[in-house]
Each structure stands twice: as C-alpha cells, then as structure tokens.
Amino acid sequence: MSTYKLTYFPLRARAEVARQLFALAGQKFEDVRVPFEDWPKVKPETPYGQLPVLEVDGKTLAQSVTIARFLARRFGYYGADEFEAAQIDEFADAMNDYFMEQKNFFPVLIGKQVGDKDRLSQELFEPARDKFFPIVIERFLQKSKSGFLVGEKLSYIDLVLAEHVDRYGHFLPHAWDHYPQLKQHRDKIQAIPAIKKWLETRPDDAF
C-alpha cells in the first residue's frame, strides 16, 4: 500500500482539494503543516520554492493542480472516460483564467494585503464572477442530471468549485446571492458523508 505525505502551510487554500480527495478515498496520509516561521528553512528543499508538495512512496510531486489531478486519477475522481476527463480539464483551465482575472483581489479579501476591498470587489471579483459563472452554470450545472459538474458521479472539479464558493462566501457573505445554483452545488458536495466528516474535524483554518 502506498504512503502519502502532503506538506503545506496551516491553511486550506491550495492543499484543501487534495486533503478532501484523501478523505473521499478513505486514504490515510501525513498532513504536514509548516508553520510560517519555519518556511525559510523548508523552502530550499521544495522543487519550485513553493508548497504544497506531495510525497508518494518517497517520490515527490509539486504544484497544487498536478497533485489534485494525480490523486483524482488514482482514487477514481477523474471522470468515467477520456471525454469526461477532458471536460474536467476544461473546467479547471477556465477556472484558472477566472482566478487570474481577479488574482489581486484575494490577498486583500483575506487581509493579507492592504487595499480597498469593496472597490476591488467591484472592479475585479464581480466582473470576473459575472463573466465566468453564467457559463459554468449553462455548460455544466444546467445540463447535469446528477447535480455534479461532469458525468454521473463526483469528480475533483466539484471539490474545486465547492471549496471556492465556500471560501469566498465566508469573506463575502453576499458573493453568490445571484447564483443559487452554486450554493446548492456546494451544499450537495459538503453533504457527502466523507466530506462532511472532514469539514467537521479539519483544523479551523480561515482560508
């Protein structure tokens, strides 16, 4: 049986989807959370000077999306066939475009950078949201008979979307008021027993 060690900061952020995949699969893993004060010592040991890093049987993978895709394939959360896998990749790539359009907003939103949150929300987040999510709803959720984004069962991209909606909703309570489908999807994912248990027992990280 393989052994897994996931190293990240004491945050949800870029490691949370991987952690939820472990929870879904019922797979034990070493959840290493590097204190921020120790990061300068740990950084030179990482492949790109970044976290998260996943070790699988002593072999190392970096980059959060790569890690999530690897675990999703291994645990069976990457679609039922090649076309569904491609649809999942389509969503992930579009999601990355959306993040890039409002990347300067998130550090201000969570208080890690000084700025006018309300102004940046109006100038960056809301235009990106209103451009991207109607497409998501039309291309994926409205066509879904299962309630999942792709196919008949949960895939890792459902975790990506639900975590994003949940995280932004924590800091912006009205962020999704005009997108009830997104909140319904988040609630569906968070009600899955393995995910529900993880959410109830994970460390209480704000973001």
mmCIF file with all atom_site columns, C-alpha atoms in Angstrom:
data_model
loop_
_atom_site.group_PDB
_atom_site.id
_atom_site.type_symbol
_atom_site.label_atom_id
_atom_site.label_alt_id
_atom_site.label_comp_id
_atom_site.label_asym_id
_atom_site.label_entity_id
_atom_site.label_seq_id
_atom_site.pdbx_PDB_ins_code
_atom_site.Cartn_x
_atom_site.Cartn_y
_atom_site.Cartn_z
_atom_site.occupancy
_atom_site.B_iso_or_equiv
_atom_site.pdbx_formal_charge
_atom_site.auth_seq_id
_atom_site.auth_comp_id
_atom_site.auth_asym_id
_atom_site.auth_atom_id
_atom_site.pdbx_PDB_model_num
ATOM 1   C CA . MET A 1 1   ? 0.000   0.000  0.000   1.00 0.00 ? 1   MET A CA 1
ATOM 2   C CA . SER A 1 2   ? 1.289   3.437  -0.925  1.00 0.00 ? 2   SER A CA 1
ATOM 3   C CA . THR A 1 3   ? 2.230   6.022  1.671   1.00 0.00 ? 3   THR A CA 1
ATOM 4   C CA . TYR A 1 4   ? 1.391   9.691  1.244   1.00 0.00 ? 4   TYR A CA 1
ATOM 5   C CA . LYS A 1 5   ? 2.782   12.849 2.798   1.00 0.00 ? 5   LYS A CA 1
ATOM 6   C CA . LEU A 1 6   ? 1.215   16.203 1.920   1.00 0.00 ? 6   LEU A CA 1
ATOM 7   C CA . THR A 1 7   ? 3.128   19.290 3.013   1.00 0.00 ? 7   THR A CA 1
ATOM 8   C CA . TYR A 1 8   ? 1.574   22.738 3.076   1.00 0.00 ? 8   TYR A CA 1
ATOM 9   C CA . PHE A 1 9   ? 1.019   25.691 5.368   1.00 0.00 ? 9   PHE A CA 1
ATOM 10  C CA . PRO A 1 10  ? -1.607  25.724 8.160   1.00 0.00 ? 10  PRO A CA 1
ATOM 11  C CA . LEU A 1 11  ? -4.196  26.861 5.594   1.00 0.00 ? 11  LEU A CA 1
ATOM 12  C CA . ARG A 1 12  ? -6.919  25.356 3.402   1.00 0.00 ? 12  ARG A CA 1
ATOM 13  C CA . ALA A 1 13  ? -6.076  27.259 0.206   1.00 0.00 ? 13  ALA A CA 1
ATOM 14  C CA . ARG A 1 14  ? -4.076  25.253 -2.351  1.00 0.00 ? 14  ARG A CA 1
ATOM 15  C CA . ALA A 1 15  ? -3.965  21.979 -0.420  1.00 0.00 ? 15  ALA A CA 1
ATOM 16  C CA . GLU A 1 16  ? -7.617  21.622 0.535   1.00 0.00 ? 16  GLU A CA 1
ATOM 17  C CA . VAL A 1 17  ? -8.808  19.777 -2.572  1.00 0.00 ? 17  VAL A CA 1
ATOM 18  C CA . ALA A 1 18  ? -6.042  17.204 -2.140  1.00 0.00 ? 18  ALA A CA 1
ATOM 19  C CA . ARG A 1 19  ? -6.975  16.736 1.511   1.00 0.00 ? 19  ARG A CA 1
ATOM 20  C CA . GLN A 1 20  ? -10.622 16.237 0.574   1.00 0.00 ? 20  GLN A CA 1
ATOM 21  C CA . LEU A 1 21  ? -9.641  13.660 -2.046  1.00 0.00 ? 21  LEU A CA 1
ATOM 22  C CA . PHE A 1 22  ? -7.825  11.696 0.648   1.00 0.00 ? 22  PHE A CA 1
ATOM 23  C CA . ALA A 1 23  ? -10.940 11.950 2.808   1.00 0.00 ? 23  ALA A CA 1
ATOM 24  C CA . LEU A 1 24  ? -13.193 10.735 -0.008  1.00 0.00 ? 24  LEU A CA 1
ATOM 25  C CA . ALA A 1 25  ? -10.921 7.805  -0.738  1.00 0.00 ? 25  ALA A CA 1
ATOM 26  C CA . GLY A 1 26  ? -10.624 6.866  2.941   1.00 0.00 ? 26  GLY A CA 1
ATOM 27  C CA . GLN A 1 27  ? -6.868  7.039  2.424   1.00 0.00 ? 27  GLN A CA 1
ATOM 28  C CA . LYS A 1 28  ? -4.586  7.841  5.348   1.00 0.00 ? 28  LYS A CA 1
ATOM 29  C CA . PHE A 1 29  ? -1.946  10.487 4.703   1.00 0.00 ? 29  PHE A CA 1
ATOM 30  C CA . GLU A 1 30  ? 0.550   12.534 6.672   1.00 0.00 ? 30  GLU A CA 1
ATOM 31  C CA . ASP A 1 31  ? -0.849  16.053 6.804   1.00 0.00 ? 31  ASP A CA 1
ATOM 32  C CA . VAL A 1 32  ? 2.238   18.182 7.412   1.00 0.00 ? 32  VAL A CA 1
ATOM 33  C CA . ARG A 1 33  ? 1.524   21.856 8.103   1.00 0.00 ? 33  ARG A CA 1
ATOM 34  C CA . VAL A 1 34  ? 4.616   24.029 8.048   1.00 0.00 ? 34  VAL A CA 1
ATOM 35  C CA . PRO A 1 35  ? 4.496   26.999 10.459  1.00 0.00 ? 35  PRO A CA 1
ATOM 36  C CA . PHE A 1 36  ? 5.129   30.242 8.623   1.00 0.00 ? 36  PHE A CA 1
ATOM 37  C CA . GLU A 1 37  ? 8.178   30.961 10.757  1.00 0.00 ? 37  GLU A CA 1
ATOM 38  C CA . ASP A 1 38  ? 9.752   27.686 9.551   1.00 0.00 ? 38  ASP A CA 1
ATOM 39  C CA . TRP A 1 39  ? 9.117   28.340 5.861   1.00 0.00 ? 39  TRP A CA 1
ATOM 40  C CA . PRO A 1 40  ? 12.537  29.945 5.113   1.00 0.00 ? 40  PRO A CA 1
ATOM 41  C CA . LYS A 1 41  ? 14.208  26.708 6.253   1.00 0.00 ? 41  LYS A CA 1
ATOM 42  C CA . VAL A 1 42  ? 11.829  24.457 4.322   1.00 0.00 ? 42  VAL A CA 1
ATOM 43  C CA . LYS A 1 43  ? 11.663  26.467 1.085   1.00 0.00 ? 43  LYS A CA 1
ATOM 44  C CA . PRO A 1 44  ? 15.063  25.412 -0.365  1.00 0.00 ? 44  PRO A CA 1
ATOM 45  C CA . GLU A 1 45  ? 14.030  21.759 -0.015  1.00 0.00 ? 45  GLU A CA 1
ATOM 46  C CA . THR A 1 46  ? 10.963  22.159 -2.257  1.00 0.00 ? 46  THR A CA 1
ATOM 47  C CA . PRO A 1 47  ? 11.105  21.640 -6.049  1.00 0.00 ? 47  PRO A CA 1
ATOM 48  C CA . TYR A 1 48  ? 9.985   25.159 -7.007  1.00 0.00 ? 48  TYR A CA 1
ATOM 49  C CA . GLY A 1 49  ? 10.302  27.045 -3.746  1.00 0.00 ? 49  GLY A CA 1
ATOM 50  C CA . GLN A 1 50  ? 6.559   26.598 -3.223  1.00 0.00 ? 50  GLN A CA 1
ATOM 51  C CA . LEU A 1 51  ? 4.033   24.481 -1.385  1.00 0.00 ? 51  LEU A CA 1
ATOM 52  C CA . PRO A 1 52  ? 2.099   22.194 -1.489  1.00 0.00 ? 52  PRO A CA 1
ATOM 53  C CA . VAL A 1 53  ? 4.323   19.188 -2.103  1.00 0.00 ? 53  VAL A CA 1
ATOM 54  C CA . LEU A 1 54  ? 3.117   15.587 -2.172  1.00 0.00 ? 54  LEU A CA 1
ATOM 55  C CA . GLU A 1 55  ? 5.379   12.639 -1.471  1.00 0.00 ? 55  GLU A CA 1
ATOM 56  C CA . VAL A 1 56  ? 4.146   9.267  -2.721  1.00 0.00 ? 56  VAL A CA 1
ATOM 57  C CA . ASP A 1 57  ? 6.289   6.316  -1.686  1.00 0.00 ? 57  ASP A CA 1
ATOM 58  C CA . GLY A 1 58  ? 9.251   8.666  -1.451  1.00 0.00 ? 58  GLY A CA 1
ATOM 59  C CA . LYS A 1 59  ? 8.674   10.287 -4.848  1.00 0.00 ? 59  LYS A CA 1
ATOM 60  C CA . THR A 1 60  ? 7.840   13.990 -4.956  1.00 0.00 ? 60  THR A CA 1
ATOM 61  C CA . LEU A 1 61  ? 5.154   15.915 -6.835  1.00 0.00 ? 61  LEU A CA 1
ATOM 62  C CA . ALA A 1 62  ? 4.687   19.669 -6.736  1.00 0.00 ? 62  ALA A CA 1
ATOM 63  C CA . GLN A 1 63  ? 2.038   22.134 -7.964  1.00 0.00 ? 63  GLN A CA 1
ATOM 64  C CA . SER A 1 64  ? -1.430  22.002 -6.426  1.00 0.00 ? 64  SER A CA 1
ATOM 65  C CA . VAL A 1 65  ? -3.385  21.237 -9.613  1.00 0.00 ? 65  VAL A CA 1
ATOM 66  C CA . THR A 1 66  ? -0.962  18.481 -10.597 1.00 0.00 ? 66  THR A CA 1
ATOM 67  C CA . ILE A 1 67  ? -1.322  16.951 -7.139  1.00 0.00 ? 67  ILE A CA 1
ATOM 68  C CA . ALA A 1 68  ? -5.115  17.108 -7.271  1.00 0.00 ? 68  ALA A CA 1
ATOM 69  C CA . ARG A 1 69  ? -5.225  15.553 -10.731 1.00 0.00 ? 69  ARG A CA 1
ATOM 70  C CA . PHE A 1 70  ? -2.868  12.771 -9.720  1.00 0.00 ? 70  PHE A CA 1
ATOM 71  C CA . LEU A 1 71  ? -4.914  11.875 -6.660  1.00 0.00 ? 71  LEU A CA 1
ATOM 72  C CA . ALA A 1 72  ? -8.176  12.163 -8.584  1.00 0.00 ? 72  ALA A CA 1
ATOM 73  C CA . ARG A 1 73  ? -6.930  9.714  -11.205 1.00 0.00 ? 73  ARG A CA 1
ATOM 74  C CA . ARG A 1 74  ? -5.573  7.340  -8.593  1.00 0.00 ? 74  ARG A CA 1
ATOM 75  C CA . PHE A 1 75  ? -8.710  7.361  -6.447  1.00 0.00 ? 75  PHE A CA 1
ATOM 76  C CA . GLY A 1 76  ? -11.283 7.391  -9.250  1.00 0.00 ? 76  GLY A CA 1
ATOM 77  C CA . TYR A 1 77  ? -12.486 11.005 -9.256  1.00 0.00 ? 77  TYR A CA 1
ATOM 78  C CA . TYR A 1 78  ? -11.433 11.998 -12.770 1.00 0.00 ? 78  TYR A CA 1
ATOM 79  C CA . GLY A 1 79  ? -14.491 11.139 -14.859 1.00 0.00 ? 79  GLY A CA 1
ATOM 80  C CA . ALA A 1 80  ? -15.759 7.911  -16.338 1.00 0.00 ? 80  ALA A CA 1
ATOM 81  C CA . ASP A 1 81  ? -13.862 8.146  -19.636 1.00 0.00 ? 81  ASP A CA 1
ATOM 82  C CA . GLU A 1 82  ? -11.425 10.279 -21.614 1.00 0.00 ? 82  GLU A CA 1
ATOM 83  C CA . PHE A 1 83  ? -14.079 12.759 -22.716 1.00 0.00 ? 83  PHE A CA 1
ATOM 84  C CA . GLU A 1 84  ? -15.303 13.368 -19.175 1.00 0.00 ? 84  GLU A CA 1
ATOM 85  C CA . ALA A 1 85  ? -11.683 13.790 -18.092 1.00 0.00 ? 85  ALA A CA 1
ATOM 86  C CA . ALA A 1 86  ? -11.267 16.390 -20.833 1.00 0.00 ? 86  ALA A CA 1
ATOM 87  C CA . GLN A 1 87  ? -14.401 18.204 -19.654 1.00 0.00 ? 87  GLN A CA 1
ATOM 88  C CA . ILE A 1 88  ? -12.952 18.267 -16.154 1.00 0.00 ? 88  ILE A CA 1
ATOM 89  C CA . ASP A 1 89  ? -9.720  19.717 -17.558 1.00 0.00 ? 89  ASP A CA 1
ATOM 90  C CA . GLU A 1 90  ? -11.760 22.295 -19.490 1.00 0.00 ? 90  GLU A CA 1
ATOM 91  C CA . PHE A 1 91  ? -13.436 23.448 -16.296 1.00 0.00 ? 91  PHE A CA 1
ATOM 92  C CA . ALA A 1 92  ? -10.123 23.551 -14.406 1.00 0.00 ? 92  ALA A CA 1
ATOM 93  C CA . ASP A 1 93  ? -8.434  25.608 -17.125 1.00 0.00 ? 93  ASP A CA 1
ATOM 94  C CA . ALA A 1 94  ? -11.356 28.024 -17.306 1.00 0.00 ? 94  ALA A CA 1
ATOM 95  C CA . MET A 1 95  ? -11.296 28.315 -13.523 1.00 0.00 ? 95  MET A CA 1
ATOM 96  C CA . ASN A 1 96  ? -7.631  29.273 -13.723 1.00 0.00 ? 96  ASN A CA 1
ATOM 97  C CA . ASP A 1 97  ? -8.493  32.033 -16.211 1.00 0.00 ? 97  ASP A CA 1
ATOM 98  C CA . TYR A 1 98  ? -11.121 33.292 -13.772 1.00 0.00 ? 98  TYR A CA 1
ATOM 99  C CA . PHE A 1 99  ? -8.621  33.289 -10.892 1.00 0.00 ? 99  PHE A CA 1
ATOM 100 C CA . MET A 1 100 ? -6.104  35.233 -12.971 1.00 0.00 ? 100 MET A CA 1
ATOM 101 C CA . GLU A 1 101 ? -8.653  37.946 -13.749 1.00 0.00 ? 101 GLU A CA 1
ATOM 102 C CA . GLN A 1 102 ? -9.129  38.725 -10.069 1.00 0.00 ? 102 GLN A CA 1
ATOM 103 C CA . LYS A 1 103 ? -5.853  37.493 -8.562  1.00 0.00 ? 103 LYS A CA 1
ATOM 104 C CA . ASN A 1 104 ? -5.093  40.888 -6.985  1.00 0.00 ? 104 ASN A CA 1
ATOM 105 C CA . PHE A 1 105 ? -8.366  40.811 -5.088  1.00 0.00 ? 105 PHE A CA 1
ATOM 106 C CA . PHE A 1 106 ? -7.941  37.698 -2.953  1.00 0.00 ? 106 PHE A CA 1
ATOM 107 C CA . PRO A 1 107 ? -4.951  38.880 -0.839  1.00 0.00 ? 107 PRO A CA 1
ATOM 108 C CA . VAL A 1 108 ? -6.949  41.996 0.062   1.00 0.00 ? 108 VAL A CA 1
ATOM 109 C CA . LEU A 1 109 ? -10.092 39.966 0.696   1.00 0.00 ? 109 LEU A CA 1
ATOM 110 C CA . ILE A 1 110 ? -8.377  37.786 3.315   1.00 0.00 ? 110 ILE A CA 1
ATOM 111 C CA . GLY A 1 111 ? -6.470  40.652 4.917   1.00 0.00 ? 111 GLY A CA 1
ATOM 112 C CA . LYS A 1 112 ? -3.004  39.663 3.742   1.00 0.00 ? 112 LYS A CA 1
ATOM 113 C CA . GLN A 1 113 ? -2.589  42.816 1.689   1.00 0.00 ? 113 GLN A CA 1
ATOM 114 C CA . VAL A 1 114 ? -3.709  46.384 2.246   1.00 0.00 ? 114 VAL A CA 1
ATOM 115 C CA . GLY A 1 115 ? -6.314  47.652 -0.173  1.00 0.00 ? 115 GLY A CA 1
ATOM 116 C CA . ASP A 1 116 ? -9.880  48.778 -0.664  1.00 0.00 ? 116 ASP A CA 1
ATOM 117 C CA . LYS A 1 117 ? -11.807 45.508 -0.526  1.00 0.00 ? 117 LYS A CA 1
ATOM 118 C CA . ASP A 1 118 ? -15.116 46.976 -1.666  1.00 0.00 ? 118 ASP A CA 1
ATOM 119 C CA . ARG A 1 119 ? -13.558 48.780 -4.624  1.00 0.00 ? 119 ARG A CA 1
ATOM 120 C CA . LEU A 1 120 ? -11.540 45.758 -5.718  1.00 0.00 ? 120 LEU A CA 1
ATOM 121 C CA . SER A 1 121 ? -14.572 43.541 -5.341  1.00 0.00 ? 121 SER A CA 1
ATOM 122 C CA . GLN A 1 122 ? -16.468 45.780 -7.760  1.00 0.00 ? 122 GLN A CA 1
ATOM 123 C CA . GLU A 1 123 ? -13.549 46.209 -10.158 1.00 0.00 ? 123 GLU A CA 1
ATOM 124 C CA . LEU A 1 124 ? -12.038 42.705 -10.171 1.00 0.00 ? 124 LEU A CA 1
ATOM 125 C CA . PHE A 1 125 ? -14.084 39.991 -8.491  1.00 0.00 ? 125 PHE A CA 1
ATOM 126 C CA . GLU A 1 126 ? -17.607 40.864 -9.615  1.00 0.00 ? 126 GLU A CA 1
ATOM 127 C CA . PRO A 1 127 ? -16.768 41.288 -13.330 1.00 0.00 ? 127 PRO A CA 1
ATOM 128 C CA . ALA A 1 128 ? -14.811 38.018 -13.328 1.00 0.00 ? 128 ALA A CA 1
ATOM 129 C CA . ARG A 1 129 ? -17.599 36.237 -11.441 1.00 0.00 ? 129 ARG A CA 1
ATOM 130 C CA . ASP A 1 130 ? -20.338 37.548 -13.706 1.00 0.00 ? 130 ASP A CA 1
ATOM 131 C CA . LYS A 1 131 ? -18.363 36.640 -16.812 1.00 0.00 ? 131 LYS A CA 1
ATOM 132 C CA . PHE A 1 132 ? -17.398 33.122 -15.759 1.00 0.00 ? 132 PHE A CA 1
ATOM 133 C CA . PHE A 1 133 ? -20.122 31.599 -13.652 1.00 0.00 ? 133 PHE A CA 1
ATOM 134 C CA . PRO A 1 134 ? -23.083 32.052 -16.006 1.00 0.00 ? 134 PRO A CA 1
ATOM 135 C CA . ILE A 1 135 ? -21.036 29.984 -18.474 1.00 0.00 ? 135 ILE A CA 1
ATOM 136 C CA . VAL A 1 136 ? -20.337 27.376 -15.796 1.00 0.00 ? 136 VAL A CA 1
ATOM 137 C CA . ILE A 1 137 ? -23.999 27.139 -14.896 1.00 0.00 ? 137 ILE A CA 1
ATOM 138 C CA . GLU A 1 138 ? -25.087 26.868 -18.537 1.00 0.00 ? 138 GLU A CA 1
ATOM 139 C CA . ARG A 1 139 ? -22.390 24.440 -19.696 1.00 0.00 ? 139 ARG A CA 1
ATOM 140 C CA . PHE A 1 140 ? -22.280 22.215 -16.643 1.00 0.00 ? 140 PHE A CA 1
ATOM 141 C CA . LEU A 1 141 ? -24.883 22.561 -13.908 1.00 0.00 ? 141 LEU A CA 1
ATOM 142 C CA . GLN A 1 142 ? -27.996 23.123 -16.017 1.00 0.00 ? 142 GLN A CA 1
ATOM 143 C CA . LYS A 1 143 ? -27.164 20.101 -18.182 1.00 0.00 ? 143 LYS A CA 1
ATOM 144 C CA . SER A 1 144 ? -26.346 17.847 -15.259 1.00 0.00 ? 144 SER A CA 1
ATOM 145 C CA . LYS A 1 145 ? -28.838 15.195 -14.242 1.00 0.00 ? 145 LYS A CA 1
ATOM 146 C CA . SER A 1 146 ? -26.685 14.093 -11.310 1.00 0.00 ? 146 SER A CA 1
ATOM 147 C CA . GLY A 1 147 ? -26.053 17.504 -9.760  1.00 0.00 ? 147 GLY A CA 1
ATOM 148 C CA . PHE A 1 148 ? -22.312 17.013 -10.289 1.00 0.00 ? 148 PHE A CA 1
ATOM 149 C CA . LEU A 1 149 ? -20.404 19.101 -12.783 1.00 0.00 ? 149 LEU A CA 1
ATOM 150 C CA . VAL A 1 150 ? -19.325 16.271 -15.088 1.00 0.00 ? 150 VAL A CA 1
ATOM 151 C CA . GLY A 1 151 ? -20.982 12.891 -15.530 1.00 0.00 ? 151 GLY A CA 1
ATOM 152 C CA . GLU A 1 152 ? -22.879 10.836 -13.022 1.00 0.00 ? 152 GLU A CA 1
ATOM 153 C CA . LYS A 1 153 ? -20.505 10.989 -10.075 1.00 0.00 ? 153 LYS A CA 1
ATOM 154 C CA . LEU A 1 154 ? -18.381 13.426 -8.163  1.00 0.00 ? 154 LEU A CA 1
ATOM 155 C CA . SER A 1 155 ? -15.050 14.466 -9.654  1.00 0.00 ? 155 SER A CA 1
ATOM 156 C CA . TYR A 1 156 ? -12.266 16.516 -8.189  1.00 0.00 ? 156 TYR A CA 1
ATOM 157 C CA . ILE A 1 157 ? -13.507 19.603 -10.017 1.00 0.00 ? 157 ILE A CA 1
ATOM 158 C CA . ASP A 1 158 ? -16.664 19.511 -7.881  1.00 0.00 ? 158 ASP A CA 1
ATOM 159 C CA . LEU A 1 159 ? -14.390 19.893 -4.865  1.00 0.00 ? 159 LEU A CA 1
ATOM 160 C CA . VAL A 1 160 ? -12.603 22.822 -6.511  1.00 0.00 ? 160 VAL A CA 1
ATOM 161 C CA . LEU A 1 161 ? -15.845 24.682 -7.158  1.00 0.00 ? 161 LEU A CA 1
ATOM 162 C CA . ALA A 1 162 ? -17.464 23.924 -3.801  1.00 0.00 ? 162 ALA A CA 1
ATOM 163 C CA . GLU A 1 163 ? -14.350 24.969 -1.886  1.00 0.00 ? 163 GLU A CA 1
ATOM 164 C CA . HIS A 1 164 ? -14.095 28.227 -3.828  1.00 0.00 ? 164 HIS A CA 1
ATOM 165 C CA . VAL A 1 165 ? -17.758 29.098 -3.295  1.00 0.00 ? 165 VAL A CA 1
ATOM 166 C CA . ASP A 1 166 ? -17.445 28.281 0.389   1.00 0.00 ? 166 ASP A CA 1
ATOM 167 C CA . ARG A 1 167 ? -14.221 30.228 0.890   1.00 0.00 ? 167 ARG A CA 1
ATOM 168 C CA . TYR A 1 168 ? -15.367 33.396 -0.860  1.00 0.00 ? 168 TYR A CA 1
ATOM 169 C CA . GLY A 1 169 ? -18.764 33.164 0.804   1.00 0.00 ? 169 GLY A CA 1
ATOM 170 C CA . HIS A 1 170 ? -17.022 33.188 4.185   1.00 0.00 ? 170 HIS A CA 1
ATOM 171 C CA . PHE A 1 171 ? -15.406 36.553 3.472   1.00 0.00 ? 171 PHE A CA 1
ATOM 172 C CA . LEU A 1 172 ? -18.128 37.966 1.193   1.00 0.00 ? 172 LEU A CA 1
ATOM 173 C CA . PRO A 1 173 ? -21.493 36.766 2.531   1.00 0.00 ? 173 PRO A CA 1
ATOM 174 C CA . HIS A 1 174 ? -23.387 38.151 -0.468  1.00 0.00 ? 174 HIS A CA 1
ATOM 175 C CA . ALA A 1 175 ? -20.925 36.999 -3.130  1.00 0.00 ? 175 ALA A CA 1
ATOM 176 C CA . TRP A 1 176 ? -23.222 34.333 -4.533  1.00 0.00 ? 176 TRP A CA 1
ATOM 177 C CA . ASP A 1 177 ? -26.671 35.819 -3.882  1.00 0.00 ? 177 ASP A CA 1
ATOM 178 C CA . HIS A 1 178 ? -27.455 35.843 -7.605  1.00 0.00 ? 178 HIS A CA 1
ATOM 179 C CA . TYR A 1 179 ? -26.089 32.343 -8.151  1.00 0.00 ? 179 TYR A CA 1
ATOM 180 C CA . PRO A 1 180 ? -28.179 29.962 -6.048  1.00 0.00 ? 180 PRO A CA 1
ATOM 181 C CA . GLN A 1 181 ? -27.110 27.043 -8.240  1.00 0.00 ? 181 GLN A CA 1
ATOM 182 C CA . LEU A 1 182 ? -23.552 27.454 -6.982  1.00 0.00 ? 182 LEU A CA 1
ATOM 183 C CA . LYS A 1 183 ? -24.659 27.405 -3.356  1.00 0.00 ? 183 LYS A CA 1
ATOM 184 C CA . GLN A 1 184 ? -26.840 24.370 -3.998  1.00 0.00 ? 184 GLN A CA 1
ATOM 185 C CA . HIS A 1 185 ? -23.900 22.589 -5.593  1.00 0.00 ? 185 HIS A CA 1
ATOM 186 C CA . ARG A 1 186 ? -21.657 23.479 -2.639  1.00 0.00 ? 186 ARG A CA 1
ATOM 187 C CA . ASP A 1 187 ? -24.260 22.169 -0.197  1.00 0.00 ? 187 ASP A CA 1
ATOM 188 C CA . LYS A 1 188 ? -24.560 18.921 -2.167  1.00 0.00 ? 188 LYS A CA 1
ATOM 189 C CA . ILE A 1 189 ? -20.803 18.347 -2.079  1.00 0.00 ? 189 ILE A CA 1
ATOM 190 C CA . GLN A 1 190 ? -20.459 19.255 1.586   1.00 0.00 ? 190 GLN A CA 1
ATOM 191 C CA . ALA A 1 191 ? -23.269 16.836 2.489   1.00 0.00 ? 191 ALA A CA 1
ATOM 192 C CA . ILE A 1 192 ? -21.341 13.821 1.152   1.00 0.00 ? 192 ILE A CA 1
ATOM 193 C CA . PRO A 1 193 ? -20.576 11.833 4.325   1.00 0.00 ? 193 PRO A CA 1
ATOM 194 C CA . ALA A 1 194 ? -16.802 11.647 3.897   1.00 0.00 ? 194 ALA A CA 1
ATOM 195 C CA . ILE A 1 195 ? -16.590 15.352 3.068   1.00 0.00 ? 195 ILE A CA 1
ATOM 196 C CA . LYS A 1 196 ? -18.969 16.296 5.870   1.00 0.00 ? 196 LYS A CA 1
ATOM 197 C CA . LYS A 1 197 ? -16.812 14.393 8.354   1.00 0.00 ? 197 LYS A CA 1
ATOM 198 C CA . TRP A 1 198 ? -13.658 16.034 7.055   1.00 0.00 ? 198 TRP A CA 1
ATOM 199 C CA . LEU A 1 199 ? -15.165 19.514 7.307   1.00 0.00 ? 199 LEU A CA 1
ATOM 200 C CA . GLU A 1 200 ? -16.246 18.836 10.879  1.00 0.00 ? 200 GLU A CA 1
ATOM 201 C CA . THR A 1 201 ? -12.833 17.564 12.001  1.00 0.00 ? 201 THR A CA 1
ATOM 202 C CA . ARG A 1 202 ? -10.278 19.512 9.966   1.00 0.00 ? 202 ARG A CA 1
ATOM 203 C CA . PRO A 1 203 ? -8.267  22.315 11.594  1.00 0.00 ? 203 PRO A CA 1
ATOM 204 C CA . ASP A 1 204 ? -10.183 25.565 11.799  1.00 0.00 ? 204 ASP A CA 1
ATOM 205 C CA . ASP A 1 205 ? -8.314  27.490 9.108   1.00 0.00 ? 205 ASP A CA 1
ATOM 206 C CA . ALA A 1 206 ? -9.924  30.685 7.834   1.00 0.00 ? 206 ALA A CA 1
ATOM 207 C CA . PHE A 1 207 ? -8.769  30.259 4.248   1.00 0.00 ? 207 PHE A CA 1
#
